[in-house]
Amino acid sequence: MDELGRNHPLRRLRALRLMSRLLTEQAPLPSFSDTDLADVVVIAAEERLSATVALALDRHALLDRISDSSAHQLRWARRHVALSQLRFEHQLTDALKRLEAATIPTAVLKGGALLVDAPSQPLSLDDRQMVAAREMSDIDLLVAPTDHLRAQEILAEAGYHSVTGSPVAELEPDHATTMVAAKLPGPLDLHRALGMAAGAELMPVEELMSRATPARIGSASCLVLAPGDALVHTIWHAQMQNANYRYRILPTRQLHSCALFLRAVGSERWPEVRERYDRAGFSDILDAQAEQLRYLFGIELGRANSPRRARRHLRSCLASFALAGVADARRNLAFAFAPDYLRIRYGNVPLPAARVRHLGTLLTRPLADSVDKTFRTNGIGR
């Protein structure tokens, strides 16, 4: 493959597969050429997995074979993630202690839940190191709907304020409030519901909180969702949060987190997850996640033969990945011109006029970064 350009679809797909084999240490590990290693470093950066890949390369004694530029990139990523992780842990611990003092039961969600010490998710030492190398961008907490307003007030006393103009804050005001504070590493999404309107049946908050189990992070107490509930939410977030399922985009980073969680809790919860997704009418979403986990990380979940629609969906996702950003651009443009987004950005301006104005905004700066900037600053991107 060395004769192909770095962005050639076949090179990208090979690098993705090699990276996934590295991250899950699937045996036998294939041989890596120097070109393969360079490509894996590039793909890792795209997927925000640089620090995790650096750890995996170190475990397999491959770091001494990468180029100086790749080594510099990975060193920077590991230092950045290590510092960022410490800052996020401090932010999370402080928020939890304040909510605990106010007797507000609080569950930690998503990647933050992997940081806590909980008997229900016994991570191995190797996987704990993987979690420590996982890049974080925000904190997600869940409180009962009746505690949501009081929890906002408690966090406001600590310097947080709610963010307006983000989809979490504006499009689904009954779902969560995004809060930020000066000098803290990232936003805190305070949830009172999960799955937005479509996924409410899958994840009724009262039931989730009643099944949550006590856990600790540092000096703070918290809750973590029961393993079955955590899997249901993890899958929904990977496929639906940024319309990955709709636009055939591989949520590689979220899939890796799901793989780590499955290794900790085992696959015996999968029939429960299957029954809940089937009952709610979202079998296609679950099948897509299962097929992606099988392809990337070698995890077999129940069915000997994947449904044809899941295999077709995976092929579409791989084609989107191979074409380097085409699906992202399609998704982001769809978000940008969606009526709800335009109403947030331009108020009560008629939609045709708002679309024209927004198109002008995109065309006044280089198209390569306009989409990315528009959506990242509004909480929509990857």
Coordinates of C-alpha atoms in Angstrom, one line a residue:
M1 CA 0.0 0.0 0.0
D2 CA 3.0 2.3 0.2
E3 CA 2.5 3.5 -3.4
L4 CA -1.0 4.8 -2.6
G5 CA -1.5 8.3 -1.3
R6 CA -2.1 8.7 2.5
N7 CA -5.7 9.6 2.0
H8 CA -6.4 6.7 -0.4
P9 CA -9.5 4.9 0.8
L10 CA -7.7 1.5 1.0
R11 CA -4.9 2.9 3.1
R12 CA -7.4 4.6 5.4
L13 CA -9.3 1.4 5.9
R14 CA -6.2 -0.7 6.6
A15 CA -5.0 1.9 9.1
L16 CA -8.4 1.8 10.9
R17 CA -8.4 -2.0 11.1
L18 CA -4.8 -2.0 12.4
M19 CA -5.6 0.6 15.0
S20 CA -8.5 -1.3 16.3
R21 CA -6.4 -4.5 16.5
L22 CA -3.8 -2.5 18.5
L23 CA -6.4 -1.1 20.9
T24 CA -8.0 -4.4 21.8
E25 CA -4.8 -6.4 21.5
Q26 CA -6.5 -9.0 19.2
A27 CA -4.2 -11.9 18.6
P28 CA -2.3 -12.6 16.5
L29 CA -1.2 -9.0 16.1
P30 CA -0.4 -8.4 12.4
S31 CA 3.0 -7.1 11.3
F32 CA 3.2 -3.4 10.8
S33 CA 5.3 -1.6 8.2
D34 CA 6.7 1.8 8.9
T35 CA 4.0 3.2 6.6
D36 CA 1.3 1.4 8.5
L37 CA 2.5 2.9 11.8
A38 CA 2.5 6.4 10.3
D39 CA -1.0 5.9 9.0
V40 CA -2.3 4.6 12.3
V41 CA -1.0 7.7 14.1
V42 CA -2.8 9.9 11.6
I43 CA -6.1 8.0 12.0
A44 CA -5.7 8.1 15.8
A45 CA -5.5 11.8 15.7
E46 CA -8.6 12.1 13.6
E47 CA -10.5 9.9 16.0
R48 CA -9.1 11.6 19.2
L49 CA -7.4 8.4 20.2
S50 CA -3.8 9.5 20.0
A51 CA -2.9 9.0 23.6
T52 CA -4.7 5.6 23.7
V53 CA -2.8 4.5 20.6
A54 CA 0.5 5.7 22.1
L55 CA -0.1 3.5 25.1
A56 CA -0.9 0.5 22.8
L57 CA 2.2 1.1 20.7
D58 CA 4.3 1.2 23.9
R59 CA 2.8 -2.1 25.1
H60 CA 3.8 -3.8 21.8
A61 CA 7.3 -2.2 21.7
L62 CA 6.5 -0.4 18.5
L63 CA 7.2 3.2 19.6
D64 CA 10.9 3.0 18.5
R65 CA 9.8 2.4 14.9
I66 CA 7.7 5.5 14.4
S67 CA 9.1 8.7 12.8
D68 CA 10.2 11.7 14.8
S69 CA 7.2 13.7 13.8
S70 CA 4.8 10.9 14.8
A71 CA 6.7 10.5 18.1
H72 CA 6.4 14.2 18.8
Q73 CA 2.7 14.1 18.0
L74 CA 2.1 11.2 20.4
R75 CA 4.2 12.6 23.2
W76 CA 2.2 15.9 23.0
A77 CA -1.1 13.9 23.0
R78 CA -0.1 11.8 26.1
R79 CA 1.0 14.9 28.0
H80 CA -2.1 16.8 27.0
V81 CA -4.5 14.0 27.9
A82 CA -2.8 13.3 31.2
L83 CA -3.1 17.0 32.3
S84 CA -6.6 17.3 30.9
Q85 CA -7.7 14.1 32.7
L86 CA -6.4 15.4 36.0
R87 CA -8.2 18.7 35.5
F88 CA -11.5 16.9 34.5
E89 CA -11.2 14.6 37.5
H90 CA -10.8 17.6 39.8
Q91 CA -13.8 19.3 38.2
L92 CA -15.9 16.2 38.4
T93 CA -15.0 15.5 42.1
D94 CA -15.7 19.1 43.1
A95 CA -19.1 19.1 41.4
L96 CA -20.1 15.8 42.9
K97 CA -19.0 16.9 46.4
R98 CA -21.2 20.0 46.1
L99 CA -24.2 18.0 44.9
E100 CA -23.6 15.4 47.6
A101 CA -23.6 18.1 50.3
A102 CA -26.9 19.3 49.0
T103 CA -28.2 15.6 49.2
I104 CA -28.8 15.4 45.5
P105 CA -28.2 11.9 44.2
T106 CA -26.0 12.2 41.1
A107 CA -25.0 9.6 38.5
V108 CA -21.9 9.9 36.4
L109 CA -22.4 9.1 32.7
K110 CA -20.4 8.1 29.6
G111 CA -16.6 8.3 29.8
G112 CA -16.6 9.9 33.2
A113 CA -18.3 6.8 34.6
L114 CA -15.2 4.7 33.6
L115 CA -13.1 6.8 35.9
V116 CA -15.0 5.9 39.1
D117 CA -14.4 3.0 41.4
A118 CA -17.5 0.8 41.2
P119 CA -17.9 -2.9 41.9
S120 CA -20.4 -3.2 39.1
Q121 CA -17.7 -2.3 36.5
P122 CA -14.5 -4.1 37.5
L123 CA -11.9 -2.9 35.0
S124 CA -8.7 -4.7 34.7
L125 CA -5.4 -2.8 35.3
D126 CA -4.6 -2.7 31.6
D127 CA -8.1 -1.3 30.8
R128 CA -7.8 1.2 33.6
Q129 CA -4.6 2.5 31.9
M130 CA -6.6 2.7 28.6
V131 CA -9.3 4.7 30.3
A132 CA -6.7 7.0 31.8
A133 CA -5.4 7.7 28.2
R134 CA -8.9 8.4 27.0
E135 CA -9.4 12.0 25.9
M136 CA -12.3 13.8 27.7
S137 CA -14.2 16.8 26.4
D138 CA -17.0 17.3 28.9
I139 CA -18.7 15.9 32.0
D140 CA -22.2 14.3 32.0
L141 CA -24.2 14.0 35.1
L142 CA -27.7 12.7 35.7
V143 CA -30.1 13.9 38.4
A144 CA -33.7 13.2 39.0
P145 CA -36.0 15.7 37.2
T146 CA -37.2 17.0 40.6
D147 CA -33.6 17.8 41.6
H148 CA -32.6 19.4 38.3
L149 CA -33.3 23.1 39.1
R150 CA -31.8 22.8 42.6
A151 CA -28.7 21.1 41.1
Q152 CA -28.3 24.0 38.7
E153 CA -28.5 26.5 41.6
I154 CA -25.8 24.5 43.5
L155 CA -23.5 24.6 40.6
A156 CA -24.2 28.3 39.9
E157 CA -22.9 29.0 43.4
A158 CA -19.7 27.3 42.4
G159 CA -19.3 29.7 39.4
Y160 CA -21.1 27.8 36.7
H161 CA -23.6 29.4 34.3
S162 CA -25.8 27.8 31.7
V163 CA -24.9 28.1 28.0
T164 CA -27.4 29.3 25.5
G165 CA -27.4 28.6 21.8
S166 CA -26.3 24.9 22.1
P167 CA -28.6 22.1 21.0
V168 CA -28.5 20.5 24.4
A169 CA -29.6 23.7 26.0
E170 CA -32.0 25.0 23.4
L171 CA -33.3 22.2 21.2
E172 CA -34.1 19.8 24.1
P173 CA -34.5 22.0 27.2
D174 CA -36.2 19.2 29.1
H175 CA -33.2 16.9 28.4
A176 CA -30.2 18.7 29.9
T177 CA -28.6 22.0 30.7
T178 CA -25.1 22.7 29.6
M179 CA -23.1 24.6 32.2
V180 CA -19.6 26.1 32.0
A181 CA -17.3 27.9 34.5
A182 CA -14.2 30.0 34.0
K183 CA -10.8 28.2 34.2
L184 CA -12.4 24.7 34.2
P185 CA -11.4 22.3 31.4
G186 CA -14.8 21.7 29.8
P187 CA -18.6 22.0 30.0
L188 CA -20.8 20.0 32.3
D189 CA -24.0 18.7 30.9
L190 CA -26.6 18.3 33.7
H191 CA -29.1 15.8 32.5
R192 CA -32.7 15.3 33.7
A193 CA -33.5 12.9 31.0
L194 CA -31.6 10.6 28.6
G195 CA -32.1 9.8 24.9
M196 CA -34.0 13.0 24.2
A197 CA -37.6 12.5 23.2
A198 CA -37.0 9.5 20.9
G199 CA -35.1 7.4 23.5
A200 CA -37.2 8.3 26.6
E201 CA -38.9 4.8 26.7
L202 CA -35.5 3.1 26.6
M203 CA -34.1 5.1 29.5
P204 CA -36.8 6.3 32.0
V205 CA -34.8 8.3 34.5
E206 CA -36.7 7.3 37.6
E207 CA -36.0 3.6 36.9
L208 CA -32.4 4.2 36.0
M209 CA -31.7 6.2 39.2
S210 CA -33.5 3.5 41.3
R211 CA -31.1 0.8 39.9
A212 CA -27.9 2.9 40.1
T213 CA -25.2 1.7 42.5
P214 CA -22.9 3.7 44.8
A215 CA -19.4 4.5 43.6
R216 CA -16.5 6.8 44.4
I217 CA -14.1 9.0 42.6
G218 CA -11.4 10.4 44.8
S219 CA -13.0 11.9 47.9
A220 CA -16.5 12.2 46.3
S221 CA -19.4 9.8 46.3
C222 CA -21.7 9.3 43.3
L223 CA -23.8 6.8 41.5
V224 CA -23.2 4.8 38.3
L225 CA -25.9 3.3 36.2
A226 CA -26.5 -0.4 36.5
P227 CA -24.5 -2.3 33.8
G228 CA -27.6 -3.0 31.6
D229 CA -28.7 0.7 31.8
A230 CA -25.2 1.9 31.1
L231 CA -24.9 -0.3 28.0
V232 CA -28.3 1.0 26.7
H233 CA -27.2 4.6 27.2
T234 CA -23.7 4.0 25.8
I235 CA -25.1 2.5 22.6
W236 CA -27.7 5.2 22.2
H237 CA -25.1 7.9 22.6
A238 CA -22.7 6.3 20.1
Q239 CA -25.2 5.9 17.4
M240 CA -27.7 8.8 17.9
Q241 CA -26.1 11.7 19.8
N242 CA -24.5 13.2 16.7
A243 CA -26.6 11.5 14.1
N244 CA -23.8 8.9 13.5
Y245 CA -26.3 6.2 12.6
R246 CA -28.3 8.4 10.2
Y247 CA -25.3 9.6 8.3
R248 CA -23.4 6.3 8.3
I249 CA -20.5 7.5 10.4
L250 CA -18.3 5.2 12.5
P251 CA -18.3 6.4 16.1
T252 CA -14.9 4.8 16.6
R253 CA -14.0 6.5 19.9
Q254 CA -17.4 5.7 21.5
L255 CA -17.2 2.1 20.2
H256 CA -13.8 1.7 21.9
S257 CA -15.3 2.9 25.2
C258 CA -18.1 0.5 24.8
A259 CA -15.6 -2.3 24.1
L260 CA -13.8 -1.5 27.4
F261 CA -17.1 -1.5 29.3
L262 CA -18.1 -4.8 27.8
R263 CA -14.8 -6.3 28.8
A264 CA -15.4 -5.2 32.4
V265 CA -19.0 -6.3 32.8
G266 CA -19.2 -9.2 30.3
S267 CA -21.7 -9.8 27.6
E268 CA -24.3 -11.5 29.8
R269 CA -26.3 -8.2 29.9
W270 CA -26.7 -8.2 26.1
P271 CA -30.0 -10.1 26.1
E272 CA -31.5 -7.5 28.4
V273 CA -30.2 -4.7 26.2
R274 CA -31.6 -6.5 23.1
E275 CA -35.0 -6.9 24.7
R276 CA -35.2 -3.2 25.6
Y277 CA -34.1 -2.0 22.1
D278 CA -36.5 -4.4 20.4
R279 CA -39.4 -3.3 22.6
A280 CA -38.8 0.3 21.9
G281 CA -38.5 -0.2 18.1
F282 CA -34.8 0.5 17.8
S283 CA -33.5 -3.0 16.8
D284 CA -31.7 -1.5 13.8
I285 CA -29.6 0.8 16.0
L286 CA -28.5 -2.0 18.3
D287 CA -27.7 -4.3 15.4
A288 CA -25.5 -1.6 13.9
Q289 CA -23.6 -1.1 17.1
A290 CA -23.1 -4.9 17.5
E291 CA -21.8 -5.3 13.9
Q292 CA -19.4 -2.3 14.3
L293 CA -18.1 -3.8 17.6
R294 CA -17.6 -7.2 15.9
Y295 CA -15.8 -5.7 12.9
L296 CA -13.5 -3.3 14.8
F297 CA -12.9 -5.0 18.1
G298 CA -13.7 -8.7 17.6
I299 CA -16.6 -8.7 20.1
E300 CA -19.3 -11.2 19.3
L301 CA -22.7 -10.4 20.8
G302 CA -25.4 -13.1 20.6
R303 CA -26.3 -13.5 16.9
A304 CA -24.2 -16.0 14.9
N305 CA -25.3 -14.2 11.7
S306 CA -25.7 -10.4 11.7
P307 CA -28.9 -9.0 10.0
R308 CA -28.3 -8.0 6.4
R309 CA -29.3 -4.4 7.2
A310 CA -26.5 -4.2 9.8
R311 CA -23.9 -5.5 7.4
R312 CA -25.1 -3.0 4.7
H313 CA -24.9 -0.2 7.3
L314 CA -21.4 -1.2 8.3
R315 CA -20.3 -1.2 4.6
S316 CA -21.8 2.3 4.3
C317 CA -19.9 3.5 7.4
L318 CA -16.6 2.1 6.1
A319 CA -17.2 3.8 2.8
S320 CA -17.8 7.1 4.5
F321 CA -14.7 6.6 6.6
A322 CA -12.6 5.7 3.6
L323 CA -13.7 8.9 1.8
A324 CA -12.3 11.1 4.6
G325 CA -14.9 13.5 5.8
V326 CA -17.6 13.4 3.2
A327 CA -20.2 12.0 5.6
D328 CA -19.1 14.5 8.3
A329 CA -19.7 17.4 5.8
R330 CA -23.1 16.0 4.9
R331 CA -24.1 15.6 8.5
N332 CA -22.8 19.0 9.5
L333 CA -24.5 20.8 6.6
A334 CA -27.7 19.0 7.5
F335 CA -27.4 20.2 11.0
A336 CA -26.5 23.7 9.9
F337 CA -29.6 24.2 7.8
A338 CA -32.0 22.4 10.1
P339 CA -35.0 24.6 11.2
D340 CA -34.3 24.3 14.9
Y341 CA -30.7 25.3 14.5
L342 CA -31.5 28.3 12.3
R343 CA -34.1 29.5 14.8
I344 CA -31.5 29.4 17.6
R345 CA -29.0 31.3 15.5
Y346 CA -31.3 33.8 13.7
G347 CA -34.4 34.1 15.9
N348 CA -37.7 34.6 14.2
V349 CA -36.3 35.4 10.7
P350 CA -38.2 33.4 8.1
L351 CA -36.5 30.1 7.3
P352 CA -35.7 30.9 3.6
A353 CA -34.0 34.2 4.7
A354 CA -32.2 32.4 7.5
R355 CA -30.8 29.8 5.1
V356 CA -29.6 32.5 2.7
R357 CA -27.9 34.3 5.6
H358 CA -26.3 31.2 6.9
L359 CA -25.0 30.2 3.5
G360 CA -23.4 33.6 3.3
T361 CA -21.8 33.0 6.7
L362 CA -20.3 29.7 5.4
L363 CA -19.0 31.3 2.2
T364 CA -17.3 34.3 3.9
R365 CA -14.5 32.1 5.3
P366 CA -12.7 29.1 4.0
L367 CA -15.2 26.2 3.5
A368 CA -12.7 23.7 5.0
D369 CA -13.1 25.2 8.5
S370 CA -16.4 26.9 8.3
V371 CA -18.5 23.8 8.9
D372 CA -16.2 22.6 11.7
K373 CA -16.2 26.0 13.5
T374 CA -20.0 26.5 13.1
F375 CA -20.8 23.2 14.7
R376 CA -18.1 22.8 17.3
T377 CA -18.9 26.2 18.7
N378 CA -22.6 25.2 18.9
G379 CA -21.9 21.8 20.5
I380 CA -22.9 19.8 17.5
G381 CA -19.7 18.3 16.0
R382 CA -17.9 15.1 16.8

